[in-house]
Amino acid sequence: MTHQIPTGRRGFCRRGFLKAAAAGLGAPSIVPSSVFGAAAPSNRIHVACIGTGNQGSGILRRFMENDDVEIVAVCDVNTASYGYRDESQYLGREPARKTVDAYYGKKAGKSTYRACRTHIDFREVLARGDVDAVTVAVPDQWHAIMTIRAAEAGKDIYCEKPLSLTIAQGRAMVEAVRKHQRILQTGSMERSSRLNQHVCKLVRDGKIGQVKRVTTNVGFNNKVGPGPGWQPMPVPEGFDYDMWLGPAPLVPYHKDRCLYRFRFNYDYSGGQVTNYGAHSNDLAQWGLDMDDSGPVEIEYRRAVWLPEGSLFNTALETEFLCRYANGVELVCRTDKKPVGVRFEGTEGMVETTAYPWQARSEPASLIRAEFPSGKYSVDATSAHVRNFLNCVKSRQEPAAPVEVGHRSASLCHLGNVAIRLGRNVKWDPQREQFPGDDEANQLLTRPLRAPWKLADSV
Ligand SMILES: NC(=O)c1ccc[n+]([C@@H]2O[C@H](COP(=O)([O-])OP(=O)(O)OC[C@H]3O[C@@H](n4cnc5c(N)ncnc54)[C@H](O)[C@@H]3O)[C@@H](O)[C@H]2O)c1
């Protein structure tokens, strides 16, 4: 479906540099035009990157490589440190700023160069008149607040998956993006892989017959956290811990709570069910044509937890089953296999995985006719970023718009609700409620630590 998003009060057009400068909200950057090749200033998208850690630094590079993008700011609560996904990664605000300045400096033929501004507080970024779009690549407890406020500020948004921390936050994000007529791309880059597009279209077009069963998988935890009795650590210099926690509960600092490892603590994320599940379950929803809906029942199968008091408190291993109104069953489980999805129908089967991106089908010709090797090596994240930039200009819906991101994240959250309660739950995907189930409905949302509120305007 192609859907045009009206330009609204601020679509993509050259915004008020002078107005912003006059308001003291950050002067425009001074990167010379020659750096951007054929991209005229009026056609250039000014991007600010919020969160420049493991994923944020990667997408920053993908944005920067486009000649019609100018990175005007980076924002991170960590000045610079090791301790991200791989110990060798040295990331944060200053390394990101240096990367941007070095890139433009090299293109401009200058050895010292300073154009990219740095911020610790994302609200300063959103107040700048010279920022058209933001990337949100921060822990999940921040996604809704930053997205909703960015939408209110008239920015377009590339927000990482899982789109939301809770189902209620996801719905609030959908409403804000629609209300303010913004472009939002969820960082589900699998949607920009031609191979996955082909796989999901095969399923939707009935090429494997009537779909009976879908299997998705999520990985095991790839980090080990401290067990019960862990001791708080001093907050490192240059790390704004209070602003890292934001709306999450105020608790003592430990390094394994924060950089990269936050995904294994329920206050900030939902474990591998939301981390990897946001990719594999997204593919499932897409193939099943359920992008604006979801299952009607979630069956609890299994969950393995660490001892009470461990810093990591999301499930180590899980399995749950989602039943859709049309009888299709989806089983999501922890597995060693690469993250992916398998669709089984009355006349065949097709499966696709990430890392490496490859697909297989029965009959084999379904895939091999289009992709003889079954593989696809184009960088899906670069394609996904390019799709977002095109949509910022055209105001068309991107590959993974806000409702898609919300519904795919919801499927993961629904699984987490069932495994946290240790029982089956019924779900109404239209009303987004667990009918007659107060205990489950309480897990639709989480309190925000004061003074944080989802929107600036309430
Ligand atoms: N699309 C993908 O394949 C993919 C891959 C990895 C991560 N992600 C997603 O990206 C997000 C970030 O994950 P990560 O692995 O990069 O984590 P990370 O910890 O490596 O990076 C997050 C960065 O955000 C910063 N940050 C935290 N709070 C902030 C705030 N209030 N303002 C500004 N900066 C803040 C942290 O200091 C850190 O540098 C998560 O939602 C994750 O699911 C997506």
XYZ file of C-alpha atoms and ligand atoms in Angstrom:
502
model
C 0.000 0.000 0.000
C 1.434 3.411 -0.921
C 0.240 6.101 1.319
C 1.097 9.763 1.052
C 1.727 11.587 4.313
C 0.671 15.212 3.986
C 3.469 17.716 4.295
C 1.867 19.156 7.418
C 3.092 22.221 9.218
C 6.675 21.155 8.555
C 7.310 18.711 5.803
C 10.657 18.564 4.131
C 11.683 22.019 3.015
C 14.640 24.172 3.948
C 13.859 25.189 7.524
C 14.515 28.386 9.400
C 18.266 28.569 9.953
C 18.130 32.253 10.758
C 15.158 31.847 13.056
C 16.997 29.137 14.985
C 20.192 31.115 15.233
C 18.300 34.197 16.369
C 16.634 32.117 19.067
C 20.030 30.897 20.215
C 19.046 27.327 19.457
C 22.203 26.374 17.660
C 23.655 28.108 14.655
C 23.621 26.270 11.357
C 26.686 24.192 10.645
C 29.296 25.421 8.223
C 30.092 22.402 6.105
C 30.924 23.798 2.638
C 28.550 22.864 -0.167
C 31.331 21.235 -2.189
C 31.291 18.343 0.311
C 27.830 17.286 -0.771
C 28.456 16.812 -4.493
C 25.350 17.426 -6.521
C 22.976 17.723 -3.542
C 21.793 21.326 -3.469
C 21.426 22.876 0.007
C 17.660 23.039 -0.445
C 17.632 19.289 -1.078
C 19.833 18.334 1.875
C 18.399 16.690 4.980
C 19.865 17.868 8.278
C 20.097 14.909 10.648
C 20.881 14.753 14.371
C 21.839 11.374 15.819
C 20.526 10.675 19.328
C 22.363 7.728 20.864
C 25.731 6.975 19.300
C 26.501 3.573 20.811
C 26.641 0.160 19.181
C 23.777 0.665 16.712
C 23.677 4.468 16.661
C 27.268 4.743 15.455
C 26.501 2.270 12.651
C 23.427 4.085 11.397
C 25.209 7.442 11.722
C 27.738 6.156 9.170
C 24.967 4.929 6.865
C 23.227 8.337 6.991
C 26.479 10.243 6.454
C 27.352 8.255 3.351
C 24.405 9.840 1.550
C 25.349 13.070 -0.211
C 21.971 14.630 0.521
C 22.457 14.249 4.290
C 24.319 16.544 6.609
C 24.856 15.311 10.172
C 24.509 18.538 12.142
C 24.568 17.126 15.681
C 25.244 14.073 17.779
C 23.707 13.538 21.203
C 24.706 10.981 23.817
C 24.809 10.900 27.616
C 28.146 9.069 27.465
C 31.107 11.273 26.567
C 33.237 8.320 25.410
C 34.093 4.849 26.692
C 34.775 1.215 26.010
C 32.327 -1.375 27.321
C 29.788 -1.593 24.523
C 28.833 -4.825 22.709
C 32.467 -5.664 22.043
C 35.050 -4.479 24.545
C 37.093 -3.034 21.677
C 34.297 -0.623 20.687
C 35.133 2.915 21.832
C 31.921 4.875 21.430
C 29.822 7.753 22.721
C 29.312 11.405 21.932
C 32.897 12.534 21.305
C 33.968 9.594 19.114
C 30.794 10.161 17.053
C 31.521 13.871 16.715
C 35.071 13.091 15.629
C 33.837 10.571 13.062
C 31.511 13.163 11.531
C 34.062 15.965 11.518
C 36.764 13.669 10.094
C 34.429 12.532 7.324
C 33.443 16.052 6.248
C 36.965 17.351 6.889
C 38.401 14.751 4.534
C 35.844 15.569 1.874
C 36.543 19.283 2.259
C 40.312 18.653 2.108
C 40.990 20.054 5.581
C 42.957 18.351 8.360
C 41.243 20.113 11.266
C 37.569 20.576 11.035
C 34.707 21.280 13.460
C 31.113 21.502 12.297
C 29.115 18.839 14.101
C 27.647 20.039 17.398
C 27.323 17.845 20.472
C 24.500 17.594 23.007
C 23.883 15.609 26.179
C 20.181 16.517 26.451
C 18.071 15.468 23.448
C 15.606 18.285 24.196
C 18.228 20.773 22.973
C 18.418 18.833 19.706
C 14.651 18.916 19.285
C 14.596 22.675 19.954
C 16.985 23.349 17.061
C 15.390 24.832 13.983
C 18.061 23.452 11.660
C 17.337 19.766 12.394
C 14.982 18.018 9.952
C 15.247 14.455 11.203
C 16.590 12.533 14.174
C 17.828 9.014 14.675
C 16.780 7.430 17.985
C 19.213 4.628 18.856
C 19.026 4.630 22.630
C 17.789 1.985 25.108
C 14.121 1.117 24.673
C 12.843 2.967 27.786
C 13.543 6.182 25.864
C 12.028 5.362 22.463
C 8.500 6.631 23.142
C 9.489 9.864 24.912
C 12.020 10.834 22.256
C 9.792 9.863 19.329
C 6.693 11.620 20.614
C 8.596 14.787 21.466
C 10.452 14.722 18.144
C 7.088 14.427 16.367
C 5.764 17.373 18.380
C 8.854 19.353 17.372
C 8.188 18.621 13.681
C 11.127 16.247 13.137
C 11.030 13.082 11.069
C 12.277 10.043 12.958
C 14.347 6.933 12.335
C 13.656 5.007 15.558
C 15.345 1.738 16.350
C 13.507 -1.492 16.962
C 11.843 -2.674 19.148
C 9.789 0.466 18.548
C 8.379 0.570 22.067
C 8.952 -0.576 25.629
C 5.249 -1.334 26.131
C 2.156 -1.773 23.970
C 0.570 1.406 25.361
C 3.711 3.428 24.598
C 3.717 2.044 21.055
C 0.115 3.149 20.482
C 0.957 6.624 21.821
C 3.861 6.771 19.338
C 1.554 5.866 16.435
C -0.886 8.587 17.465
C 1.800 11.272 17.819
C 3.451 10.454 14.486
C 0.078 10.578 12.729
C -1.103 13.699 14.516
C 2.041 15.632 13.622
C 2.239 14.103 10.125
C 5.792 12.874 10.519
C 7.705 10.197 8.646
C 8.847 7.440 11.001
C 10.977 4.536 9.924
C 11.321 1.700 12.447
C 14.876 0.318 12.383
C 13.607 -3.069 11.152
C 16.002 -3.184 8.242
C 14.828 -6.660 7.214
C 11.968 -4.825 5.480
C 14.459 -3.230 3.065
C 16.014 -6.518 1.962
C 14.759 -7.553 -1.489
C 15.101 -11.185 -0.452
C 12.746 -10.761 2.501
C 10.355 -8.717 0.386
C 10.229 -11.656 -2.022
C 9.778 -14.251 0.745
C 6.926 -12.422 2.445
C 5.212 -11.690 -0.872
C 5.377 -15.401 -1.773
C 3.538 -16.185 1.442
C 0.971 -13.410 1.038
C 0.352 -14.399 -2.594
C -0.490 -17.962 -1.539
C 2.521 -19.565 -3.274
C 2.948 -22.039 -0.385
C -0.802 -22.600 -0.214
C -2.715 -21.843 2.946
C -0.339 -20.958 5.785
C -0.708 -23.341 8.706
C 2.232 -22.754 10.935
C 4.935 -20.126 11.425
C 8.083 -20.545 13.490
C 10.220 -17.600 14.582
C 13.309 -17.758 16.701
C 15.231 -15.516 19.051
C 18.803 -16.048 20.235
C 20.246 -16.905 23.621
C 21.651 -14.058 25.720
C 25.073 -13.123 24.366
C 26.229 -11.540 27.657
C 26.363 -12.775 31.237
C 25.351 -10.403 34.034
C 26.110 -10.505 37.771
C 24.025 -12.770 39.999
C 22.228 -12.049 43.310
C 24.247 -9.936 45.736
C 25.880 -7.863 42.986
C 27.479 -4.677 44.259
C 26.818 -1.170 42.933
C 29.696 0.580 41.163
C 30.657 4.255 41.017
C 29.211 6.073 38.007
C 32.038 6.672 35.519
C 33.120 10.223 34.824
C 31.552 11.641 31.685
C 28.470 9.407 31.954
C 25.155 11.096 32.843
C 23.526 8.131 34.597
C 20.346 9.966 35.591
C 19.755 10.922 31.958
C 20.589 7.368 30.876
C 17.902 6.001 33.229
C 15.411 8.719 32.289
C 11.882 7.387 32.904
C 13.149 4.075 34.368
C 13.321 3.490 38.158
C 16.178 5.119 40.075
C 18.475 2.236 41.049
C 22.197 1.890 41.861
C 24.639 1.975 38.965
C 26.342 -1.146 37.652
C 28.160 -1.202 34.334
C 26.229 -4.293 33.206
C 22.971 -2.391 33.533
C 23.857 0.148 30.884
C 25.802 0.042 27.627
C 24.520 -2.701 25.310
C 23.596 -4.996 28.218
C 20.468 -2.999 29.086
C 18.482 -5.311 26.760
C 18.646 -8.086 29.403
C 16.977 -6.006 32.124
C 13.201 -5.640 32.087
C 13.276 -1.984 33.226
C 14.823 -1.000 29.883
C 13.866 -3.712 27.429
C 12.348 -7.186 27.039
C 15.326 -9.515 26.602
C 15.941 -11.423 23.404
C 12.166 -11.757 22.871
C 12.012 -8.052 21.965
C 15.630 -7.658 20.816
C 15.796 -10.416 18.177
C 12.049 -11.003 18.146
C 11.554 -7.495 16.769
C 13.210 -8.822 13.576
C 11.923 -12.400 13.347
C 8.362 -11.658 14.487
C 8.303 -8.629 12.212
C 8.958 -10.926 9.234
C 6.154 -13.199 10.453
C 3.633 -10.379 10.750
C 4.613 -9.150 7.275
C 4.207 -12.545 5.581
C 0.905 -13.121 7.381
C -0.407 -9.718 6.255
C -1.002 -8.786 9.877
C 0.791 -5.418 9.795
C -2.108 -3.629 11.436
C -3.296 -6.465 13.638
C -2.064 -9.346 15.769
C -2.960 -12.673 17.344
C -6.042 -13.304 19.478
C -4.479 -15.730 21.928
C -0.993 -16.264 23.337
C -0.168 -19.628 24.842
C 2.570 -19.858 27.475
C 4.896 -22.766 26.765
C 8.162 -22.335 28.648
C 10.507 -19.805 30.257
C 13.857 -20.150 32.029
C 14.887 -17.408 34.449
C 18.071 -16.505 36.311
C 17.952 -16.605 40.146
C 15.911 -13.829 41.804
C 18.127 -10.773 42.415
C 20.247 -11.218 39.270
C 20.876 -8.005 37.364
C 19.655 -9.619 34.156
C 15.998 -10.411 34.802
C 14.509 -11.100 31.365
C 13.930 -14.715 30.310
C 17.027 -16.720 29.371
C 15.029 -19.121 27.217
C 11.412 -18.964 26.110
C 8.740 -20.487 23.990
C 5.250 -19.166 23.365
C 2.558 -19.738 20.747
C 0.419 -17.041 19.145
C -2.890 -18.014 17.568
C -4.422 -15.679 14.965
C -8.163 -15.343 14.336
C -7.797 -17.283 11.059
C -6.325 -20.270 12.915
C -2.679 -19.739 11.908
C -0.273 -20.625 14.718
C 3.048 -18.890 15.295
C 5.587 -20.442 17.651
C 8.398 -18.171 18.866
C 11.254 -19.882 20.676
C 14.831 -19.456 21.830
C 17.065 -21.277 19.406
C 20.695 -21.491 18.301
C 19.635 -21.061 14.665
C 20.154 -17.649 13.022
C 17.327 -15.220 13.719
C 14.585 -15.749 11.154
C 11.178 -17.075 10.247
C 9.784 -20.252 8.671
C 6.344 -20.353 7.023
C 4.741 -23.745 6.409
C 1.715 -23.955 4.111
C -0.476 -26.639 2.568
C 1.655 -26.591 -0.624
C 5.165 -25.712 0.476
C 7.513 -23.994 2.844
C 9.702 -20.903 2.808
C 12.166 -19.650 5.400
C 14.512 -16.690 5.655
C 17.229 -15.771 8.138
C 19.344 -12.770 9.035
C 23.143 -12.936 9.545
C 23.620 -14.308 6.967
C 20.683 -13.113 4.906
C 19.559 -16.223 3.076
C 16.358 -18.037 2.192
C 15.217 -21.537 1.288
C 11.955 -22.911 -0.014
C 10.115 -26.093 -0.937
C 9.786 -26.248 -3.857
C 13.248 -24.696 -4.201
C 12.236 -22.798 -7.342
C 10.131 -20.329 -5.336
C 13.356 -18.749 -4.113
C 15.885 -19.932 -6.693
C 13.993 -18.484 -9.659
C 14.647 -14.980 -8.294
C 17.702 -15.555 -6.078
C 19.744 -18.437 -7.559
C 22.127 -18.617 -4.592
C 19.360 -18.087 -2.041
C 21.497 -15.272 -0.622
C 21.296 -11.511 -0.681
C 24.383 -9.518 0.180
C 23.204 -5.909 -0.196
C 23.474 -4.039 3.131
C 19.838 -3.911 4.233
C 20.535 -1.173 6.804
C 21.936 1.182 4.136
C 18.919 0.448 1.931
C 16.605 1.063 4.895
C 18.226 4.418 5.666
C 17.986 5.390 1.985
C 14.323 4.438 1.949
C 13.743 6.700 4.967
C 15.549 9.632 3.308
C 13.531 9.189 0.122
C 10.338 9.221 2.166
C 11.384 12.314 4.119
C 11.465 14.051 0.736
C 8.476 12.420 -0.950
C 6.292 12.173 2.197
C 5.431 8.590 1.203
C 5.161 5.876 3.853
C 8.521 4.218 4.475
C 9.241 0.469 4.445
C 8.644 0.053 8.193
C 6.200 2.790 9.241
C 5.110 3.441 12.791
C 2.099 1.080 12.855
C 4.243 -1.769 11.498
C 6.909 -1.151 14.131
C 4.263 -0.919 16.843
C 2.481 -4.144 15.866
C 5.688 -6.162 15.519
C 6.948 -4.925 18.890
C 3.483 -5.678 20.326
C 3.752 -9.321 19.293
C 6.995 -9.557 21.290
C 5.464 -7.737 24.268
C 2.478 -10.121 24.170
C 4.871 -13.065 24.385
C 6.605 -11.426 27.333
C 3.271 -10.862 29.099
C 2.393 -14.565 28.767
C 5.800 -15.747 29.962
C 5.908 -13.256 32.851
C 2.468 -14.372 34.006
C 3.324 -17.998 33.237
C -0.101 -18.576 31.680
C -2.158 -18.175 28.501
C -3.764 -14.831 27.670
C -6.473 -13.727 25.235
C -5.857 -10.583 23.164
C -8.119 -8.202 21.313
C -5.907 -6.729 18.547
C -8.482 -4.041 17.654
C -8.961 -2.659 21.155
C -5.403 -3.581 22.186
C -6.639 -5.008 25.468
C -6.590 -8.391 27.215
C -10.388 -8.912 27.509
C -11.501 -9.252 31.136
C -7.940 -9.812 32.358
C -6.939 -7.023 34.768
C -3.655 -8.662 35.712
C -2.481 -8.794 32.090
C -3.865 -5.329 31.267
C -1.637 -3.894 33.980
C 1.369 -5.007 31.929
C 0.267 -2.896 28.959
C 2.139 0.047 30.389
C 4.764 0.979 32.984
C 5.034 4.013 35.240
C 7.440 6.761 34.163
C 9.821 8.185 36.757
C 9.105 11.882 37.425
C 9.540 14.344 35.871
C 9.344 12.371 32.634
C 6.120 12.305 30.631
C 5.625 10.856 27.165
C 4.720 14.163 25.571
C 5.998 17.655 26.088
C 2.480 18.959 25.673
C 0.740 17.160 28.576
N 18.245 -2.664 13.954
C 19.144 -3.438 14.525
O 19.565 -4.457 13.980
C 19.671 -3.077 15.890
C 20.908 -3.599 16.330
C 21.362 -3.238 17.603
C 20.605 -2.405 18.410
N 19.413 -1.936 17.958
C 18.574 -1.081 18.826
O 19.237 0.154 19.037
C 18.943 0.648 20.350
C 20.272 0.902 21.056
O 20.959 -0.330 21.215
P 22.545 -0.373 21.239
O 22.933 -1.791 21.118
O 23.090 0.609 20.266
O 22.834 0.147 22.736
P 24.133 0.902 23.271
O 24.070 0.857 24.731
O 25.326 0.338 22.587
O 23.941 2.382 22.742
C 22.948 3.248 23.249
C 23.548 4.625 23.391
O 22.506 5.509 23.804
C 23.040 6.376 24.780
N 21.949 6.940 25.578
C 21.242 6.377 26.586
N 20.320 7.233 27.044
C 20.446 8.367 26.298
C 19.787 9.619 26.306
N 18.810 9.919 27.190
N 20.173 10.557 25.410
C 21.172 10.306 24.529
N 21.849 9.148 24.504
C 21.478 8.182 25.370
C 24.001 5.509 25.575
O 24.925 6.287 26.310
C 24.644 4.689 24.472
O 25.802 5.307 23.963
C 18.101 -0.431 21.034
O 16.753 -0.087 20.951
C 18.372 -1.675 20.219
O 17.315 -2.606 20.217
C 18.949 -2.239 16.720
